[in-house]
Short mmCIF file of C-alpha atoms in Angstrom, two decimals:
data_model
loop_
_atom_site.label_atom_id
_atom_site.label_comp_id
_atom_site.label_asym_id
_atom_site.label_seq_id
_atom_site.Cartn_x
_atom_site.Cartn_y
_atom_site.Cartn_z
CA MET B 1 152.19 -26.14 133.54
CA LEU B 2 149.78 -28.40 135.45
CA ALA B 3 149.11 -25.57 137.89
CA LEU B 4 148.35 -23.19 135.00
CA ALA B 5 146.02 -25.73 133.39
CA GLY B 6 144.21 -26.25 136.69
CA SER B 7 143.85 -22.50 137.15
CA ALA B 8 142.43 -22.15 133.63
CA ARG B 9 139.86 -24.90 134.28
CA ALA B 10 138.84 -23.27 137.56
CA ALA B 11 138.43 -19.92 135.80
CA ASP B 12 136.29 -21.47 133.04
CA GLU B 13 134.08 -23.16 135.64
CA ALA B 14 133.67 -19.98 137.67
CA LEU B 15 132.66 -17.99 134.58
CA ALA B 16 130.21 -20.68 133.47
CA ASP B 17 128.67 -20.70 136.96
CA ALA B 18 128.37 -16.90 136.93
CA LYS B 19 126.64 -16.91 133.54
CA ALA B 20 124.16 -19.56 134.65
CA LEU B 21 123.40 -17.71 137.89
CA TYR B 22 122.95 -14.44 136.02
CA ALA B 23 120.52 -16.12 133.61
CA ALA B 24 118.61 -17.37 136.68
CA ALA B 25 118.53 -13.81 138.10
CA SER B 26 120.69 -14.87 141.07
CA PHE B 27 122.84 -11.78 140.78
CA GLU B 28 124.51 -11.86 144.22
CA ASP B 29 125.49 -15.51 143.73
CA ALA B 30 126.80 -14.67 140.25
CA LEU B 31 128.98 -11.94 141.76
CA ALA B 32 130.30 -14.46 144.28
CA ALA B 33 131.23 -16.81 141.43
CA LEU B 34 132.99 -13.96 139.64
CA GLY B 35 134.85 -13.25 142.87
CA ARG B 36 136.54 -16.61 142.42
CA LEU B 37 137.93 -15.27 139.14
CA ASP B 38 139.35 -12.24 140.93
CA ALA B 39 141.10 -14.58 143.37
CA LEU B 40 142.59 -16.48 140.43
CA GLY B 41 143.67 -13.29 138.68
CA SER B 42 141.55 -14.28 135.66
CA ALA B 43 139.21 -11.31 135.22
CA THR B 44 138.71 -11.62 131.45
CA PRO B 45 136.68 -9.07 129.44
CA ASP B 46 133.77 -11.55 129.45
CA ALA B 47 133.95 -11.83 133.23
CA LEU B 48 134.10 -8.05 133.71
CA GLN B 49 131.09 -7.67 131.43
CA TYR B 50 129.04 -10.07 133.55
CA LYS B 51 130.21 -8.38 136.74
CA ALA B 52 128.94 -5.05 135.42
CA LEU B 53 125.67 -6.67 134.34
CA CYS B 54 125.11 -8.12 137.82
CA LEU B 55 125.92 -4.83 139.56
CA LEU B 56 123.57 -2.97 137.26
CA ALA B 57 120.79 -5.48 137.86
CA LEU B 58 121.24 -4.94 141.61
CA GLY B 59 120.93 -1.18 141.20
CA ARG B 60 124.63 -0.56 141.94
CA THR B 61 125.07 1.69 138.92
CA SER B 62 128.17 3.53 140.08
CA GLU B 63 130.05 0.27 140.71
CA ALA B 64 128.88 -1.10 137.37
CA GLN B 65 130.28 1.95 135.61
CA THR B 66 133.62 1.52 137.40
CA VAL B 67 133.84 -2.11 136.24
CA ALA B 68 132.87 -1.09 132.70
CA ALA B 69 135.63 1.54 132.75
CA SER B 70 138.12 -1.09 133.88
CA LEU B 71 137.05 -3.34 131.01
CA ILE B 72 137.38 -0.53 128.47
CA VAL B 73 140.77 0.65 129.73
CA GLY B 74 142.14 -2.90 129.76
CA THR B 75 140.63 -3.92 126.40
CA PRO B 76 139.76 -0.69 124.54
CA ALA B 77 138.73 -2.44 121.30
CA TYR B 78 136.27 -4.75 123.12
CA VAL B 79 132.60 -4.28 122.22
CA PRO B 80 129.87 -6.62 123.55
CA VAL B 81 128.21 -8.58 120.75
CA ASP B 82 125.36 -10.31 122.62
CA LYS B 83 122.12 -8.88 121.18
CA ASP B 84 120.17 -9.90 124.31
CA LEU B 85 122.14 -7.69 126.69
CA SER B 86 120.30 -5.34 129.01
CA PRO B 87 119.61 -2.02 127.25
CA ARG B 88 120.72 -0.25 130.45
CA PHE B 89 124.08 -2.00 130.26
CA VAL B 90 124.48 -1.20 126.56
CA THR B 91 123.80 2.48 127.29
CA LEU B 92 126.17 2.56 130.30
CA PHE B 93 128.95 0.77 128.41
CA THR B 94 128.56 2.93 125.31
CA GLU B 95 128.61 6.23 127.22
CA THR B 96 131.55 5.18 129.38
CA ARG B 97 133.45 4.09 126.28
CA ARG B 98 132.60 7.38 124.55
CA GLN B 99 134.19 9.24 127.48
CA LEU B 100 137.31 7.09 127.73
CA LEU B 101 138.22 6.29 124.12
CA PRO B 102 139.89 9.64 123.27
CA SER B 103 142.26 9.58 126.24
CA ILE B 104 143.01 5.85 125.78
CA ALA B 105 143.81 6.33 122.08
CA LYS B 106 146.07 9.32 122.80
CA ARG B 107 147.93 7.43 125.53
CA LEU B 108 148.34 4.41 123.26
CA PHE B 109 149.66 6.65 120.47
CA ALA B 110 152.23 8.15 122.84
CA ASP B 111 153.35 4.68 123.93
CA ALA B 112 153.57 3.52 120.30
CA ARG B 113 155.65 6.56 119.38
CA ASP B 114 158.02 5.83 122.27
CA HIS B 115 158.40 2.23 121.11
CA PHE B 116 159.02 3.42 117.55
CA HIS B 117 161.82 5.75 118.63
CA ALA B 118 163.24 2.93 120.78
CA LYS B 119 163.49 0.83 117.57
CA ASN B 120 160.87 -1.65 118.84
CA GLN B 121 159.15 -1.60 115.46
CA ALA B 122 156.97 -4.71 115.86
CA GLN B 123 155.34 -3.49 119.07
CA ALA B 124 155.03 0.06 117.73
CA LEU B 125 153.33 -1.20 114.57
CA ALA B 126 150.79 -3.24 116.53
CA GLU B 127 150.01 -0.27 118.79
CA PHE B 128 149.67 2.21 115.92
CA GLU B 129 147.27 -0.17 114.17
CA LEU B 130 145.19 -0.37 117.36
CA VAL B 131 145.17 3.45 117.50
CA LEU B 132 143.79 3.46 113.94
CA THR B 133 141.07 1.02 115.00
CA LEU B 134 140.11 3.08 118.06
CA ALA B 135 140.19 6.40 116.17
CA ALA B 136 137.84 4.93 113.55
CA ASP B 137 135.25 3.97 116.15
CA PRO B 138 131.82 5.46 115.30
CA LEU B 139 131.54 6.88 118.84
CA TRP B 140 134.03 9.66 118.04
CA LYS B 141 135.53 9.15 114.57
CA ASP B 142 133.99 12.39 113.25
CA LEU B 143 135.73 14.54 115.87
CA PRO B 144 138.82 16.50 114.72
CA GLU B 145 141.05 14.87 117.35
CA ALA B 146 140.16 11.39 116.04
CA ALA B 147 140.92 12.46 112.48
CA ASP B 148 144.28 13.90 113.57
CA LEU B 149 145.17 10.66 115.38
CA ARG B 150 144.29 8.59 112.30
CA THR B 151 146.53 10.76 110.13
CA LEU B 152 149.47 10.60 112.54
CA ALA B 153 149.11 6.88 113.26
CA ALA B 154 148.81 6.03 109.56
CA GLY B 155 152.08 7.85 108.88
CA PHE B 156 153.85 5.95 111.64
CA VAL B 157 152.39 2.65 110.42
CA ASP B 158 154.05 3.28 107.05
CA LEU B 159 157.36 4.12 108.74
CA ALA B 160 157.23 1.19 111.16
CA GLY B 161 156.26 -1.21 108.40
CA ALA B 162 159.15 -0.05 106.23
CA ALA B 163 161.54 -0.55 109.15
CA GLN B 164 160.45 -4.16 109.71
CA PRO B 165 163.02 -6.79 108.64
CA PRO B 166 162.04 -8.61 105.44
CA ALA B 167 160.22 -11.92 105.79
CA PRO B 168 162.39 -14.98 105.10
CA SER B 169 162.09 -16.63 101.71
CA PRO B 170 159.64 -19.58 101.65
CA ASP B 171 162.51 -21.76 100.46
CA ALA B 172 164.87 -20.65 103.20
CA PRO B 173 165.66 -23.35 105.78
CA LYS B 174 163.86 -22.86 109.07
CA PRO B 175 166.07 -22.59 112.14
CA VAL B 176 166.00 -25.60 114.43
CA PRO B 177 165.22 -24.62 118.04
CA ALA B 178 168.00 -25.50 120.43
CA ALA B 179 165.62 -26.51 123.18
CA GLN B 180 161.96 -26.71 124.03
CA VAL B 181 160.66 -23.36 125.26
CA THR B 182 158.21 -23.45 128.15
CA SER B 183 155.88 -20.70 129.28
CA PRO B 184 157.14 -18.75 132.28
CA VAL B 185 155.21 -18.94 135.55
CA MET B 186 154.08 -15.44 136.49
CA THR B 187 152.54 -14.12 139.70
CA ALA B 188 150.82 -10.74 139.97
CA PRO B 189 151.89 -8.00 142.40
CA ILE B 190 149.98 -7.92 145.69
CA PRO B 191 149.11 -4.47 147.13
CA ILE B 192 150.56 -3.62 150.53
CA ARG B 193 149.74 0.08 150.36
CA GLN B 194 147.48 1.23 147.51
CA GLU B 195 144.98 3.85 148.74
CA LEU B 196 143.56 6.45 146.38
CA PRO B 197 143.41 9.99 147.77
CA ARG B 198 140.13 11.46 148.98
CA TRP B 199 138.18 13.39 146.32
CA ILE B 200 137.43 16.94 147.46
CA PRO B 201 135.71 18.82 144.60
CA PRO B 202 137.12 22.33 144.11
CA ASP B 203 133.71 23.76 143.17
CA LEU B 204 129.99 22.93 143.09
CA ALA B 205 129.98 22.00 139.40
CA SER B 206 132.77 19.45 139.86
CA GLY B 207 131.08 18.07 142.95
CA HIS B 208 127.92 17.21 141.04
CA ARG B 209 129.73 15.24 138.33
CA GLU B 210 131.00 11.69 138.23
CA TYR B 211 134.42 11.00 136.77
CA ASN B 212 135.90 7.74 135.52
CA GLY B 213 139.56 7.33 134.71
CA ALA B 214 142.63 5.16 135.20
CA VAL B 215 146.21 5.43 136.41
CA LYS B 216 149.03 3.19 135.17
CA VAL B 217 151.89 2.41 137.52
CA VAL B 218 155.17 0.63 136.88
CA ILE B 219 155.95 -1.58 139.87
CA ALA B 220 159.67 -2.23 140.21
CA ALA B 221 161.18 -5.55 141.27
CA ASP B 222 161.48 -4.24 144.84
CA GLY B 223 157.72 -3.54 145.03
CA HIS B 224 157.96 0.26 144.86
CA VAL B 225 156.27 2.32 142.14
CA SER B 226 158.96 3.63 139.82
CA ARG B 227 156.66 5.51 137.46
CA ALA B 228 153.00 6.58 137.39
CA THR B 229 151.05 8.04 134.47
CA ILE B 230 147.42 8.97 133.92
CA GLN B 231 145.96 6.59 131.36
CA ALA B 232 142.43 8.02 131.44
CA ALA B 233 141.91 11.47 132.96
CA THR B 234 139.35 12.37 135.64
CA HIS B 235 139.66 15.91 137.04
CA PRO B 236 143.01 17.75 136.51
CA LEU B 237 143.45 18.52 140.21
CA TYR B 238 142.65 14.96 141.25
CA ASP B 239 144.87 13.45 138.54
CA ALA B 240 147.83 15.43 139.86
CA LEU B 241 147.08 14.21 143.39
CA VAL B 242 146.78 10.60 142.22
CA LEU B 243 150.19 10.76 140.53
CA GLN B 244 151.72 12.15 143.71
CA VAL B 245 150.16 9.48 145.96
CA ALA B 246 150.73 6.61 143.52
CA ARG B 247 154.49 6.97 143.87
CA THR B 248 154.14 6.10 147.58
CA TRP B 249 152.32 2.81 146.95
CA LEU B 250 154.01 -0.44 147.86
CA TYR B 251 153.49 -4.01 146.66
CA THR B 252 154.75 -7.51 147.10
CA PRO B 253 156.47 -7.62 143.70
CA ALA B 254 155.37 -9.72 140.75
CA THR B 255 157.53 -12.73 139.96
CA ARG B 256 158.62 -14.59 136.86
CA ASN B 257 159.69 -18.17 137.58
CA GLY B 258 160.13 -17.17 141.22
CA GLN B 259 162.25 -14.07 140.54
CA PRO B 260 160.91 -10.54 141.25
CA VAL B 261 160.30 -8.58 138.05
CA GLU B 262 159.08 -5.15 136.99
CA VAL B 263 155.45 -5.04 135.76
CA GLU B 264 152.79 -2.51 134.81
CA LYS B 265 149.43 -2.28 136.57
CA VAL B 266 146.37 -0.20 135.65
CA LEU B 267 143.91 0.92 138.34
CA THR B 268 140.54 2.39 137.55
CA VAL B 269 139.48 5.60 139.28
CA HIS B 270 135.87 6.56 139.97
CA LEU B 271 134.94 9.88 141.55
CA LYS B 272 131.35 9.84 142.79
CA ALA B 273 129.08 12.86 142.52
CA ASN B 274 127.79 14.45 145.71
CA GLU B 275 124.26 13.36 146.55
#
């Protein structure tokens, strides 16, 4: 617990330093401060936003878009609220989110449906409600696919809600915990082999476009990838290649209280246009 508290303090200090350096237009130093967050495994949405801001200020637009895509995939409902943000960042974030939201919402709906059929009603309900939120976003809510998702998710919300066990009566005695529950100590998986395949555009039109997407892998307790799925699509040919290569990746497994465990990991994918 002391280690976790120390890590949280270090993360707060690193983010505060990055914000101050960004405000002073010391963008490279701000990125260095944010790098400390990466080392701590504490890349919060706020930190990713400032990383994208710094990269954009340095003219590294492609990298900024990749970071923005990572932020959106990891926290799809996140929307920056600072009115003083760079207009260039607002435009980049909005357009990247417009591209990714449909595929994220569809993937989330599929996951929620799987959890519903697996009788995990609480998780399914939370995910269906997030689908409703994403499908109501002004960026794409008027599209037919968003309307269809809202209709389907709303129906499942009703079903999942009806399947929830009734809340205990206010007068019912509360169970006494048998023992104090402590938070588990988790460590993230460390890549040993995690290379994305080379992007070879199949035609001129594809070669002059940039693509942003994401792949989700399930890393087993032995460090091998047991399952890989496309969470945000890029190009169909490249997505198929990514899924094939992803199953060969290898990691030092994640641990829970010192024991290897299975975890999910999402990697962003950015395909750069030919100059």
